[in-house]
Every structure is written in structure tokens, then in C-alpha cells.
Amino acid sequence: DTNSRALLFPMEKVFESYVAQNLKRIMSELNWDISLQDKGFYLFDEPRKFALRPDIVITRDDKSVIILDTKWKSLINNSKLNYGISQADMYQMYAYAKKYKTSEIWLLYPVNEEIKDLNEINFKSDDNVIVNLFFVDGKNINESITKLKNKLVNIELYQDAI
């Protein structure tokens, strides 16, 4: 017989916004275009249906594209269970790769105790789609996003060297 009040937040939106705003701030020194909730493509063109809306689309100076998508999910340290990544999320990333014509896809998850010490995790298809995982530390957001920025810059340097 007790009443209480609660304040609920859609944490997936809070996490997405927090990561995106910090990413834009930390990467502002680069001459890269950063688009949030990009509306550039549809899954089907005739009729134009099923809009694709990656959370973050980065277009580098050379016009190559990197897709980043945030997921408010707690992953597990078990590769046999795909770390807890849903198959639907991977289908979504694959569709982004094909429509945006990029092989650089990043899934951004909040870090947790179980996965904080994992090495780099990525998934590669035989048609050159690479989905990388990155764990965002919300408590140390500046350090975390700077680490991601360095990874993205190093990818560009690596591709320039090829």
C-alpha cells in the first residue's frame, strides 16, 4: 500500500548521445565529417523502405567511411556464445557495410567487469566486412574516446600505407 515515484531513462539513447557528443568533441581537431543518426540510405530503394540509421557515420578526408553504432548491452566473456552479441545486430552492421560501401564497422558497448580485459575482438567476412568491438568506459570517457580515436586514425594510416 505504499506509493513511490520512479524516474526512468531510455539508457540506450542516453549512452548513444553521451558517446556521440564526446566523440564529436574529442575528434573535432580532425578534419573528418561526423554525422549522427545518418539518414543516407534505405535497405531497399524500390520502394524506398526500411531506413538505415547508424548512430555515427564518420567520413574521412579521403571520403572513406567508418560506421559506429552504440549498443546498450552487457556483453559476456564467452566467444562460443558470440560474447552475447545478437545476430540481428550483426545483420544490421552487415547491411550498413554494404549500403555505405565500407569495411570499417565498429560496435560500441559499455565496458563491464567481465569483458574489460579482453583483447581486440573483430569479426571478418569473406567479402571484406570487418566488425570491430570497442568497449566504452563511461567513467573515463575522455580516455576511452581518445583510445577509440587513436584506433580510427591508425586505421587510416594503415590504409594509406597499402
CSV table of C-alpha atoms in Angstrom, one decimal:
chain,number,residue,atom,x,y,z
A,1,ASP,CA,0.0,0.0,0.0
A,2,THR,CA,3.0,2.3,-0.5
A,3,ASN,CA,3.3,4.7,-3.4
A,4,SER,CA,6.6,5.6,-4.7
A,5,ARG,CA,7.9,7.6,-7.7
A,6,ALA,CA,10.4,6.5,-10.2
A,7,LEU,CA,12.2,8.3,-13.0
A,8,LEU,CA,13.2,6.1,-15.9
A,9,PHE,CA,15.5,6.9,-18.7
A,10,PRO,CA,15.9,5.1,-22.1
A,11,MET,CA,19.5,4.2,-21.4
A,12,GLU,CA,20.3,3.1,-25.0
A,13,LYS,CA,19.5,6.7,-26.0
A,14,VAL,CA,21.5,8.2,-23.1
A,15,PHE,CA,24.5,6.1,-23.9
A,16,GLU,CA,24.3,6.8,-27.6
A,17,SER,CA,24.1,10.6,-27.0
A,18,TYR,CA,26.9,10.5,-24.4
A,19,VAL,CA,29.3,8.7,-26.6
A,20,ALA,CA,28.4,10.7,-29.7
A,21,GLN,CA,28.8,14.1,-28.1
A,22,ASN,CA,32.1,13.1,-26.5
A,23,LEU,CA,33.3,11.6,-29.8
A,24,LYS,CA,32.5,14.8,-31.7
A,25,ARG,CA,34.3,16.9,-29.1
A,26,ILE,CA,37.4,14.8,-28.9
A,27,MET,CA,37.7,14.3,-32.7
A,28,SER,CA,37.0,17.9,-33.5
A,29,GLU,CA,40.7,18.6,-34.4
A,30,LEU,CA,40.5,16.1,-37.2
A,31,ASN,CA,39.0,17.3,-40.5
A,32,TRP,CA,36.5,14.4,-40.6
A,33,ASP,CA,32.8,14.9,-41.0
A,34,ILE,CA,30.8,13.2,-38.2
A,35,SER,CA,27.1,12.6,-38.8
A,36,LEU,CA,24.8,11.5,-36.0
A,37,GLN,CA,21.7,9.3,-36.8
A,38,ASP,CA,22.7,9.5,-40.5
A,39,LYS,CA,19.7,9.1,-42.9
A,40,GLY,CA,21.7,8.5,-46.1
A,41,PHE,CA,20.4,5.1,-47.2
A,42,TYR,CA,17.4,2.7,-47.2
A,43,LEU,CA,17.7,-1.1,-47.1
A,44,PHE,CA,15.5,-1.2,-50.3
A,45,ASP,CA,15.4,1.5,-53.0
A,46,GLU,CA,12.3,0.4,-54.7
A,47,PRO,CA,10.1,1.3,-52.9
A,48,ARG,CA,12.3,3.3,-50.5
A,49,LYS,CA,11.7,1.4,-47.3
A,50,PHE,CA,13.5,0.5,-44.1
A,51,ALA,CA,15.7,3.5,-43.4
A,52,LEU,CA,19.2,2.7,-42.3
A,53,ARG,CA,20.2,5.0,-39.4
A,54,PRO,CA,23.7,4.2,-38.0
A,55,ASP,CA,24.3,6.1,-34.8
A,56,ILE,CA,27.6,7.7,-36.0
A,57,VAL,CA,28.9,8.0,-39.6
A,58,ILE,CA,32.4,9.3,-40.0
A,59,THR,CA,33.6,10.5,-43.4
A,60,ARG,CA,37.4,10.9,-43.5
A,61,ASP,CA,39.3,13.4,-45.6
A,62,ASP,CA,39.8,10.8,-48.3
A,63,LYS,CA,36.0,10.2,-48.4
A,64,SER,CA,36.2,6.7,-46.9
A,65,VAL,CA,33.5,5.9,-44.3
A,66,ILE,CA,33.6,4.5,-40.8
A,67,ILE,CA,30.3,3.4,-39.2
A,68,LEU,CA,30.0,3.3,-35.4
A,69,ASP,CA,26.9,2.0,-33.7
A,70,THR,CA,26.3,2.1,-30.0
A,71,LYS,CA,24.6,-0.7,-28.1
A,72,TRP,CA,23.5,-0.5,-24.5
A,73,LYS,CA,24.1,-4.2,-23.8
A,74,SER,CA,26.2,-6.0,-21.3
A,75,LEU,CA,28.5,-8.5,-23.2
A,76,ILE,CA,29.9,-11.7,-21.7
A,77,ASN,CA,33.4,-13.2,-21.9
A,78,ASN,CA,32.4,-16.3,-23.9
A,79,SER,CA,33.4,-16.5,-27.6
A,80,LYS,CA,31.3,-19.6,-28.1
A,81,LEU,CA,28.2,-17.5,-27.3
A,82,ASN,CA,29.4,-14.7,-29.6
A,83,TYR,CA,30.1,-12.6,-26.4
A,84,GLY,CA,26.3,-12.1,-26.2
A,85,ILE,CA,26.1,-10.1,-29.4
A,86,SER,CA,22.8,-10.6,-31.1
A,87,GLN,CA,22.6,-12.0,-34.6
A,88,ALA,CA,20.2,-9.2,-35.5
A,89,ASP,CA,22.9,-6.6,-34.6
A,90,MET,CA,25.4,-8.3,-36.8
A,91,TYR,CA,22.9,-8.4,-39.7
A,92,GLN,CA,22.4,-4.7,-39.1
A,93,MET,CA,26.1,-4.0,-39.3
A,94,TYR,CA,26.5,-6.0,-42.4
A,95,ALA,CA,23.7,-4.0,-44.1
A,96,TYR,CA,25.4,-0.8,-43.1
A,97,ALA,CA,28.7,-2.0,-44.6
A,98,LYS,CA,27.1,-2.9,-47.9
A,99,LYS,CA,25.0,0.3,-48.3
A,100,TYR,CA,27.7,2.7,-47.1
A,101,LYS,CA,30.3,0.7,-49.1
A,102,THR,CA,32.7,0.4,-46.2
A,103,SER,CA,34.5,-2.4,-44.5
A,104,GLU,CA,35.0,-0.4,-41.3
A,105,ILE,CA,32.2,-1.1,-38.8
A,106,TRP,CA,32.5,-0.5,-35.1
A,107,LEU,CA,30.1,-1.7,-32.4
A,108,LEU,CA,30.5,0.3,-29.2
A,109,TYR,CA,29.4,-1.3,-26.0
A,110,PRO,CA,29.7,-0.1,-22.4
A,111,VAL,CA,32.6,-1.8,-20.6
A,112,ASN,CA,31.8,-4.2,-17.7
A,113,GLU,CA,33.9,-6.2,-15.3
A,114,GLU,CA,33.6,-9.4,-17.3
A,115,ILE,CA,34.9,-8.1,-20.6
A,116,LYS,CA,37.1,-5.2,-19.5
A,117,ASP,CA,40.4,-7.1,-20.1
A,118,LEU,CA,39.5,-8.7,-23.4
A,119,ASN,CA,41.9,-8.1,-26.3
A,120,GLU,CA,40.6,-6.7,-29.6
A,121,ILE,CA,37.6,-8.5,-30.9
A,122,ASN,CA,36.5,-8.4,-34.5
A,123,PHE,CA,34.6,-10.4,-37.0
A,124,LYS,CA,35.6,-10.7,-40.7
A,125,SER,CA,33.5,-11.9,-43.6
A,126,ASP,CA,34.9,-13.4,-46.8
A,127,ASP,CA,33.8,-10.2,-48.7
A,128,ASN,CA,35.9,-7.9,-46.5
A,129,VAL,CA,33.4,-6.6,-44.0
A,130,ILE,CA,35.1,-6.2,-40.6
A,131,VAL,CA,33.0,-5.5,-37.5
A,132,ASN,CA,35.2,-4.4,-34.6
A,133,LEU,CA,34.1,-4.2,-31.0
A,134,PHE,CA,35.1,-1.3,-28.7
A,135,PHE,CA,34.2,-1.1,-25.1
A,136,VAL,CA,33.5,2.4,-23.9
A,137,ASP,CA,34.3,3.3,-20.3
A,138,GLY,CA,31.7,5.8,-19.2
A,139,LYS,CA,33.6,6.6,-16.0
A,140,ASN,CA,36.7,7.6,-18.0
A,141,ILE,CA,35.0,8.8,-21.2
A,142,ASN,CA,37.8,11.2,-22.3
A,143,GLU,CA,40.4,8.4,-22.1
A,144,SER,CA,38.1,5.9,-23.7
A,145,ILE,CA,37.1,8.0,-26.7
A,146,THR,CA,40.7,9.2,-27.2
A,147,LYS,CA,41.7,5.5,-27.4
A,148,LEU,CA,39.0,4.9,-30.0
A,149,LYS,CA,40.1,8.0,-31.9
A,150,ASN,CA,43.7,6.6,-32.0
A,151,LYS,CA,42.4,3.3,-33.3
A,152,LEU,CA,40.5,5.1,-36.1
A,153,VAL,CA,43.4,7.3,-37.0
A,154,ASN,CA,45.7,4.3,-37.1
A,155,ILE,CA,43.4,2.5,-39.5
A,156,GLU,CA,43.6,5.5,-41.8
A,157,LEU,CA,47.4,5.5,-41.6
A,158,TYR,CA,47.5,1.8,-42.3
A,159,GLN,CA,45.2,2.1,-45.3
A,160,ASP,CA,47.2,5.0,-46.7
A,161,ALA,CA,50.4,2.8,-46.5
A,162,ILE,CA,48.8,0.0,-48.5
